CSV table of C-alpha atoms and ligand atoms in Angstrom, one decimal:
chain,number,residue,atom,x,y,z
K,184,MET,CA,77.7,32.6,16.5
K,185,LYS,CA,78.7,35.0,13.8
K,186,ARG,CA,80.0,32.3,11.6
K,187,LEU,CA,76.8,30.4,12.1
K,188,LEU,CA,74.7,33.3,10.9
K,189,ALA,CA,76.9,33.9,7.9
K,190,LEU,CA,76.5,30.2,7.1
K,191,VAL,CA,72.8,30.5,7.2
K,192,LEU,CA,72.8,33.8,5.0
K,193,VAL,CA,75.0,32.2,2.4
K,194,SER,CA,73.0,29.2,2.2
K,195,VAL,CA,69.8,31.0,2.0
K,196,ALA,CA,71.4,32.9,-0.9
K,197,LEU,CA,72.7,30.1,-2.8
K,198,PHE,CA,69.9,27.7,-2.3
K,199,PRO,CA,66.7,29.6,-2.3
K,200,THR,CA,64.7,27.0,-4.1
K,201,ILE,CA,62.3,26.0,-1.5
K,202,VAL,CA,58.8,26.2,-2.5
K,203,ILE,CA,56.2,26.7,0.3
K,204,ALA,CA,52.6,26.9,-0.6
K,205,GLN,CA,50.1,27.0,2.3
K,206,LYS,CA,46.6,27.5,2.7
K,207,SER,CA,45.5,29.2,6.0
K,208,GLY,CA,41.8,29.6,7.3
K,209,PHE,CA,42.0,33.2,6.0
K,210,GLY,CA,41.1,33.6,2.3
K,211,GLU,CA,43.6,32.0,0.2
K,212,THR,CA,47.3,32.4,1.3
K,213,LYS,CA,50.5,31.2,-0.5
K,214,GLN,CA,54.0,31.7,0.0
K,215,LEU,CA,56.4,31.0,-2.7
K,216,GLN,CA,60.2,31.4,-2.8
K,217,SER,CA,60.9,31.9,-6.3
K,218,PRO,CA,64.0,30.8,-7.4
K,219,GLN,CA,66.0,29.9,-10.3
K,220,THR,CA,66.0,33.4,-11.0
K,221,PRO,CA,66.0,35.0,-7.5
K,222,ARG,CA,66.4,38.3,-8.6
K,223,LEU,CA,63.5,38.6,-11.0
K,224,GLY,CA,59.7,38.3,-9.7
K,225,PHE,CA,56.4,39.5,-11.0
K,226,ILE,CA,52.8,39.3,-9.4
K,227,LEU,CA,49.8,41.0,-10.4
K,228,HIS,CA,46.0,41.2,-9.6
K,229,GLY,CA,42.9,42.0,-11.6
K,230,GLY,CA,40.5,42.9,-8.6
K,231,ALA,CA,38.8,41.1,-5.8
K,232,GLY,CA,35.1,40.4,-5.4
K,233,THR,CA,32.4,37.7,-5.6
K,234,ILE,CA,34.0,35.5,-8.2
K,235,THR,CA,32.9,32.0,-7.7
K,236,LYS,CA,33.2,29.0,-10.0
K,237,GLY,CA,30.1,29.3,-12.3
K,238,SER,CA,29.5,32.8,-11.8
K,239,MET,CA,30.9,33.6,-15.2
K,240,THR,CA,30.5,31.9,-18.6
K,241,PRO,CA,33.5,29.6,-19.7
K,242,GLU,CA,34.2,32.3,-22.5
K,243,LYS,CA,34.3,35.3,-20.1
K,244,GLU,CA,36.7,33.2,-17.8
K,245,LYS,CA,38.9,32.5,-20.7
K,246,GLU,CA,38.9,36.1,-21.6
K,247,PHE,CA,40.1,37.0,-18.1
K,248,ARG,CA,42.7,34.1,-18.1
K,249,ASP,CA,44.0,35.3,-21.5
K,250,ALA,CA,44.3,38.9,-20.4
K,251,LEU,CA,46.1,38.2,-17.2
K,252,THR,CA,48.4,35.8,-18.9
K,253,ALA,CA,49.1,38.5,-21.4
K,254,ALA,CA,49.9,41.2,-18.9
K,255,ILE,CA,52.2,39.0,-16.6
K,256,THR,CA,54.1,37.5,-19.7
K,257,ALA,CA,54.7,41.1,-21.0
K,258,GLY,CA,55.7,42.3,-17.5
K,259,TYR,CA,58.1,39.4,-16.9
K,260,LYS,CA,59.6,39.5,-20.4
K,261,ALA,CA,60.4,43.2,-19.7
K,262,LEU,CA,62.3,42.1,-16.5
K,263,GLN,CA,64.2,39.4,-18.6
K,264,GLU,CA,65.3,41.9,-21.2
K,265,GLY,CA,66.8,44.0,-18.3
K,266,LYS,CA,64.1,46.6,-17.9
K,267,SER,CA,63.5,48.1,-14.5
K,268,SER,CA,60.7,46.9,-12.1
K,269,LEU,CA,59.1,50.2,-12.9
K,270,ASP,CA,59.0,49.6,-16.5
K,271,ALA,CA,57.8,46.2,-16.1
K,272,ILE,CA,54.8,47.3,-13.8
K,273,GLU,CA,53.9,50.1,-16.1
K,274,ILE,CA,53.8,47.8,-19.2
K,275,ALA,CA,51.5,45.1,-17.4
K,276,ILE,CA,49.2,47.7,-15.9
K,277,ARG,CA,48.9,49.7,-19.3
K,278,MET,CA,47.7,46.4,-21.1
K,279,MET,CA,45.2,46.1,-18.2
K,280,GLU,CA,44.1,49.6,-18.4
K,281,ASP,CA,43.6,49.3,-22.1
K,282,SER,CA,41.2,46.1,-21.7
K,283,PRO,CA,37.5,46.6,-21.0
K,284,LEU,CA,37.6,43.8,-18.6
K,285,PHE,CA,39.0,45.5,-15.8
K,286,ASN,CA,38.1,48.4,-13.7
K,287,ALA,CA,40.9,50.6,-14.8
K,288,GLY,CA,41.3,52.7,-17.7
K,289,LYS,CA,39.0,51.6,-20.6
K,290,GLY,CA,36.8,49.3,-18.3
K,291,ALA,CA,36.5,51.7,-15.4
K,292,VAL,CA,33.0,51.8,-13.5
K,293,PHE,CA,30.8,54.9,-13.5
K,294,THR,CA,30.3,57.5,-10.8
K,295,ASN,CA,26.9,58.2,-9.3
K,296,ASP,CA,26.6,61.1,-12.0
K,297,GLY,CA,27.7,58.7,-14.8
K,298,ARG,CA,31.1,59.7,-15.4
K,299,ASN,CA,34.5,57.8,-15.0
K,300,GLU,CA,37.0,59.0,-12.5
K,301,LEU,CA,40.3,57.3,-12.6
K,302,ASP,CA,42.9,56.9,-9.8
K,303,ALA,CA,46.5,55.3,-10.0
K,304,SER,CA,49.7,55.4,-8.1
K,305,ILE,CA,53.2,53.9,-8.5
K,306,MET,CA,56.2,53.6,-6.1
K,307,ASN,CA,59.9,52.9,-6.4
K,308,GLY,CA,61.1,50.6,-3.8
K,309,LYS,CA,64.9,51.9,-4.2
K,310,THR,CA,64.3,55.6,-3.6
K,311,LEU,CA,60.9,55.8,-2.2
K,312,ALA,CA,59.9,58.0,-4.7
K,313,ALA,CA,56.1,57.8,-5.2
K,314,GLY,CA,53.7,59.2,-7.8
K,315,ALA,CA,49.8,59.2,-7.5
K,316,VAL,CA,47.0,60.8,-9.5
K,317,ALA,CA,43.1,60.9,-8.7
K,318,GLY,CA,39.9,62.0,-10.1
K,319,LEU,CA,41.0,61.8,-13.9
K,320,HIS,CA,38.3,61.9,-16.5
K,321,LYS,CA,40.5,62.0,-19.7
K,322,VAL,CA,43.8,60.3,-19.1
K,323,LYS,CA,43.9,57.0,-21.0
K,324,ASN,CA,46.6,55.4,-19.0
K,325,PRO,CA,46.5,56.9,-15.4
K,326,ILE,CA,49.5,54.7,-14.3
K,327,THR,CA,51.6,56.5,-16.8
K,328,LEU,CA,50.7,59.9,-15.6
K,329,ALA,CA,51.4,58.8,-11.9
K,330,ARG,CA,55.0,57.8,-13.1
K,331,ALA,CA,55.3,61.2,-14.6
K,332,VAL,CA,54.3,62.7,-11.6
K,333,MET,CA,57.0,60.8,-9.6
K,334,GLU,CA,59.7,61.3,-12.2
K,335,LYS,CA,59.0,64.7,-13.7
K,336,SER,CA,57.5,66.7,-11.1
K,337,PRO,CA,58.4,67.5,-7.3
K,338,HIS,CA,55.0,66.3,-6.0
K,339,VAL,CA,53.6,63.0,-5.2
K,340,MET,CA,50.1,63.5,-5.8
K,341,MET,CA,48.0,65.5,-8.4
K,342,VAL,CA,44.3,65.4,-8.8
K,343,GLY,CA,41.6,66.5,-11.3
K,344,ASP,CA,42.1,69.4,-13.6
K,345,GLY,CA,45.6,70.1,-12.6
K,346,ALA,CA,46.6,66.5,-12.9
K,347,GLU,CA,45.2,66.6,-16.6
K,348,LYS,CA,47.0,70.0,-17.2
K,349,PHE,CA,50.2,68.3,-16.2
K,350,ALA,CA,49.4,65.2,-18.5
K,351,LEU,CA,49.0,67.5,-21.6
K,352,MET,CA,52.3,69.1,-20.6
K,353,GLN,CA,54.1,65.9,-20.5
K,354,LYS,CA,52.4,64.7,-23.7
K,355,ILE,CA,50.5,61.9,-22.1
K,356,GLU,CA,47.6,60.6,-24.3
K,357,LEU,CA,44.3,62.0,-23.4
K,358,VAL,CA,41.0,60.8,-24.6
K,359,ASP,CA,37.5,62.1,-25.0
K,360,GLU,CA,35.6,60.9,-22.0
K,361,LYS,CA,33.1,58.8,-24.1
K,362,TYR,CA,36.4,56.4,-24.6
K,363,PHE,CA,35.5,55.0,-21.0
K,364,TRP,CA,32.1,54.2,-21.8
K,365,THR,CA,31.3,50.4,-21.8
K,366,GLN,CA,27.8,49.0,-21.7
K,367,HIS,CA,28.4,46.4,-19.0
K,368,ARG,CA,29.8,49.2,-16.7
K,369,TRP,CA,26.6,51.2,-17.4
K,370,ASP,CA,24.3,48.5,-17.0
K,371,GLY,CA,26.1,48.0,-13.5
K,372,LEU,CA,25.4,51.7,-12.5
K,373,GLN,CA,21.8,51.4,-13.4
K,374,ARG,CA,21.3,48.5,-11.4
K,375,VAL,CA,23.1,50.0,-8.3
K,376,LEU,CA,21.2,53.3,-8.8
K,377,LYS,CA,17.9,51.3,-8.7
K,378,GLU,CA,18.8,49.4,-5.5
K,379,GLU,CA,19.8,52.7,-3.9
K,380,LYS,CA,16.6,54.4,-4.6
K,381,GLU,CA,14.7,51.2,-3.2
K,382,ALA,CA,16.8,51.4,-0.2
K,383,GLU,CA,16.3,55.2,0.4
K,384,GLU,CA,12.5,54.7,-0.1
K,385,LYS,CA,12.6,51.9,2.5
K,386,ALA,CA,14.6,54.0,4.8
K,387,LYS,CA,12.6,57.1,4.2
K,388,LYS,CA,15.8,59.1,4.2
K,389,PRO,CA,16.2,60.7,0.9
K,390,GLY,CA,19.8,62.0,0.1
K,391,THR,CA,21.5,59.6,2.2
K,392,ILE,CA,24.5,57.7,0.6
K,393,SER,CA,23.9,54.1,1.7
K,394,SER,CA,27.2,52.3,2.1
K,395,THR,CA,26.0,49.3,0.1
K,396,SER,CA,25.3,51.4,-2.8
K,397,ALA,CA,28.9,52.5,-3.4
K,398,SER,CA,30.8,50.0,-1.5
K,399,SER,CA,30.0,46.7,0.1
K,400,GLU,CA,28.4,45.5,-3.1
K,401,PRO,CA,31.5,43.5,-4.1
K,402,GLU,CA,30.3,42.8,-7.6
K,403,ASN,CA,30.3,46.6,-8.5
K,404,ARG,CA,33.8,47.0,-8.2
K,405,PHE,CA,35.6,43.9,-10.0
K,406,GLY,CA,38.6,44.6,-11.6
K,407,THR,CA,41.1,47.1,-10.0
K,408,VAL,CA,44.5,46.2,-11.4
K,409,GLY,CA,48.0,46.3,-9.7
K,410,ALA,CA,51.5,44.7,-10.1
K,411,VAL,CA,54.5,44.2,-7.8
K,412,ALA,CA,57.9,43.5,-9.7
K,413,LEU,CA,61.4,42.8,-8.4
K,414,ASP,CA,64.2,43.5,-11.2
K,415,LYS,CA,67.8,42.1,-11.7
K,416,ASN,CA,69.3,44.9,-9.6
K,417,GLY,CA,67.0,43.8,-6.5
K,418,ASP,CA,64.6,46.9,-6.9
K,419,ILE,CA,61.1,46.4,-6.0
K,420,ALA,CA,58.3,48.6,-7.7
K,421,ALA,CA,54.5,48.6,-7.1
K,422,GLY,CA,51.6,50.2,-8.9
K,423,THR,CA,47.8,50.1,-8.7
K,424,SER,CA,45.2,51.5,-11.0
K,425,THR,CA,41.4,51.8,-10.7
K,426,GLY,CA,38.1,53.3,-11.7
K,427,GLY,CA,37.0,53.0,-8.0
K,428,MET,CA,33.4,51.8,-7.1
K,429,THR,CA,30.4,51.8,-9.1
K,430,ASN,CA,28.2,54.7,-8.2
K,431,LYS,CA,30.8,56.4,-5.9
K,432,ARG,CA,30.0,59.9,-5.2
K,433,TYR,CA,31.8,62.6,-7.6
K,434,GLY,CA,35.1,63.4,-6.0
K,435,ARG,CA,35.4,60.4,-3.9
K,436,VAL,CA,39.0,59.1,-3.8
K,437,GLY,CA,39.8,55.3,-2.9
K,438,ASP,CA,42.8,53.5,-1.6
K,439,ALA,CA,44.5,52.9,-5.0
K,440,PRO,CA,46.2,56.3,-5.3
K,441,ILE,CA,46.9,56.7,-1.5
K,442,ILE,CA,50.5,55.7,-1.1
K,443,GLY,CA,50.8,53.4,2.0
K,444,ALA,CA,47.2,52.3,1.4
K,445,GLY,CA,46.8,50.9,-1.8
K,446,THR,CA,50.2,51.0,-3.0
K,447,TYR,CA,53.7,50.7,-1.3
K,448,ALA,CA,57.2,49.6,-2.0
K,449,SER,CA,60.5,49.7,-0.4
K,450,ASN,CA,63.6,47.7,-1.1
K,451,ASP,CA,64.3,47.2,2.8
K,452,THR,CA,60.9,45.1,3.0
K,453,CYS,CA,58.3,44.5,0.1
K,454,GLY,CA,56.1,45.9,-2.6
K,455,VAL,CA,52.4,45.8,-2.3
K,456,SER,CA,49.4,46.5,-4.2
K,457,ALA,CA,45.7,46.2,-3.0
K,458,THR,CA,42.1,45.8,-4.0
K,459,GLY,CA,38.8,45.9,-2.4
K,460,TRP,CA,36.8,48.3,-0.5
K,461,GLY,CA,39.0,51.2,-0.6
K,462,GLU,CA,37.6,53.1,2.5
K,463,MET,CA,38.7,50.3,4.7
K,464,PHE,CA,42.2,50.0,3.2
K,465,ILE,CA,42.8,53.7,3.7
K,466,ARG,CA,41.9,53.4,7.4
K,467,VAL,CA,44.0,50.5,7.9
K,468,GLY,CA,46.8,51.8,5.9
K,469,VAL,CA,47.2,48.4,4.5
K,470,ALA,CA,50.2,48.5,2.2
K,471,ARG,CA,52.5,50.4,4.5
K,472,ASP,CA,51.2,48.2,7.4
K,473,ILE,CA,52.3,45.1,5.7
K,474,ALA,CA,55.8,46.6,5.2
K,475,ALA,CA,55.8,47.6,8.8
K,476,MET,CA,55.0,44.1,10.0
K,477,MET,CA,58.0,43.0,8.2
K,478,GLU,CA,60.3,45.8,9.4
K,479,TYR,CA,59.4,46.1,12.9
K,480,ARG,CA,58.1,42.7,13.9
K,481,GLY,CA,60.3,40.7,11.3
K,482,LEU,CA,57.4,38.8,10.1
K,483,PRO,CA,57.4,36.8,6.8
K,484,ILE,CA,55.4,38.4,4.1
K,485,GLN,CA,52.7,36.0,3.9
K,486,GLN,CA,52.0,36.5,7.7
K,487,ALA,CA,52.2,40.1,7.4
K,488,ALA,CA,49.6,40.2,4.6
K,489,ASP,CA,47.3,37.9,6.5
K,490,LEU,CA,47.4,40.0,9.6
K,491,VAL,CA,46.8,43.1,7.9
K,492,MET,CA,44.0,41.8,5.8
K,493,LYS,CA,42.3,40.6,9.1
K,494,LYS,CA,42.2,44.2,10.3
K,495,VAL,CA,40.5,45.0,7.1
K,496,GLU,CA,38.0,42.3,7.7
K,497,LYS,CA,37.4,43.4,11.3
K,498,LEU,CA,36.4,46.9,9.9
K,499,GLY,CA,34.0,45.0,7.6
K,500,GLY,CA,36.1,45.4,4.6
K,501,ASP,CA,36.7,42.9,1.8
K,502,GLY,CA,39.4,42.5,-0.9
K,503,GLY,CA,42.9,41.5,-1.0
K,504,VAL,CA,46.6,42.2,-1.5
K,505,VAL,CA,49.5,41.0,-3.7
K,506,ALA,CA,52.9,41.4,-2.3
K,507,MET,CA,56.5,40.5,-3.0
K,508,ASP,CA,59.5,40.9,-0.6
K,509,LYS,CA,63.1,41.8,-1.5
K,510,PHE,CA,64.1,38.2,-2.1
K,511,GLY,CA,61.1,37.4,-4.6
K,512,ASN,CA,59.0,35.7,-1.9
K,513,MET,CA,55.2,36.2,-3.0
K,514,ALA,CA,52.2,36.6,-0.8
K,515,ILE,CA,48.6,36.7,-1.8
K,516,SER,CA,45.9,37.3,0.8
K,517,PHE,CA,42.3,38.0,0.2
K,518,ASN,CA,39.1,37.6,2.2
K,519,SER,CA,36.8,37.8,-0.9
K,520,GLU,CA,35.3,35.1,-2.9
K,521,GLY,CA,37.9,35.2,-5.5
K,522,MET,CA,40.4,37.4,-6.7
K,523,TYR,CA,42.0,37.6,-10.4
K,524,ARG,CA,45.7,37.4,-10.1
K,525,ALA,CA,48.8,35.8,-11.8
K,526,TYR,CA,52.3,35.4,-10.8
K,527,ILE,CA,55.6,33.7,-12.1
K,528,ASP,CA,56.3,30.7,-10.6
K,529,VAL,CA,59.6,28.9,-9.5
K,530,ASN,CA,60.1,27.7,-13.1
K,531,GLY,CA,59.7,31.1,-14.7
K,532,LYS,CA,56.2,30.1,-15.9
K,533,PRO,CA,53.0,32.5,-15.6
K,534,VAL,CA,50.4,31.1,-13.3
K,535,VAL,CA,46.8,32.5,-13.5
K,536,GLU,CA,44.1,32.0,-10.6
K,537,ILE,CA,40.9,33.3,-10.1
K,538,TYR,CA,39.0,31.3,-7.5
K,539,LYS,CA,39.7,30.7,-3.7
J,846,LIG,N1,40.2,49.5,-4.1
J,846,LIG,C1,39.4,50.4,-5.1
J,846,LIG,C2,38.7,51.6,-4.5
J,846,LIG,O1,38.1,51.6,-3.4
J,846,LIG,C3,38.4,49.6,-5.6
J,846,LIG,C4,38.8,48.0,-5.8
J,846,LIG,O2,39.7,47.7,-5.7
J,846,LIG,O3,37.9,47.2,-6.2
J,846,LIG,O4,38.5,52.7,-5.4
């Protein structure tokens, strides 16, 4: 019996070239066993929402595809050069934070009072070390600050002014708040404010924060970014960065900087980065729950991700996750119309997908 088990394990290690792609009834699911380079893997997302064919111009779609390709290529190149999974995801996420297309860094959405409040987190699957930041107004690349919290402080999470003071000490680039101003995000806020006002008048309940104004309106929160990587040492890392949700109230924190909700990584199981209606992802504890499904129930990564996304859906939430296990098997699961995503396929080539 022992010998049989050993034989199975050896053959999986030597011939991990099976590619399984499947579609289930739940959003899009995909399981890939990656493998000519079994120890290198990279998958990322650029947010989920009502992204349907024809909902954007071909030029816009090309911009997204180019940005996703550039980020996945740069992250994977870092892994090929022998850099760590943490380095690779930081490189890719910084690129997306610097692009106005994504709801992270430069392209962050606006809060109810017309500011940008950024959140991010990162986790090292080898050591379970983690770093998270929330409520930032001036940090150009929140993912880099999250990593500094993990590596250069005894803490896991820092918020607001304190986090920015720490950024200054660590010589992490701060920018004027105006840096984050973009016309399309400003217009998005104005639209939601108008809708909220109309809804308030209708309900005759001034002052109530309607859930649709800041949360369930999916098109107001495209573009959170996140990545999971597996490096040549077999170490998994995951990270997520966001501007949150348009019209969120000052001080609101979503799932992206919550370890175990928006981000999780453990070499024993998997790495996960989430995007979607953050409140629901926090309540389900999405990222850690996926790892727990693998750890305690022995589920394959895709099944684990689908099951947990069903819990989000049951609460009325939407969004998705990208995940990767310690063998490089990847899972994509989402219940929204679309999700910007990219991964490295079995031939080491970047694949970009947007729609269901
Ligand atoms: N999850 C993010 C948040 O709730 C938003 C998103 O991913 O679209 O802040």
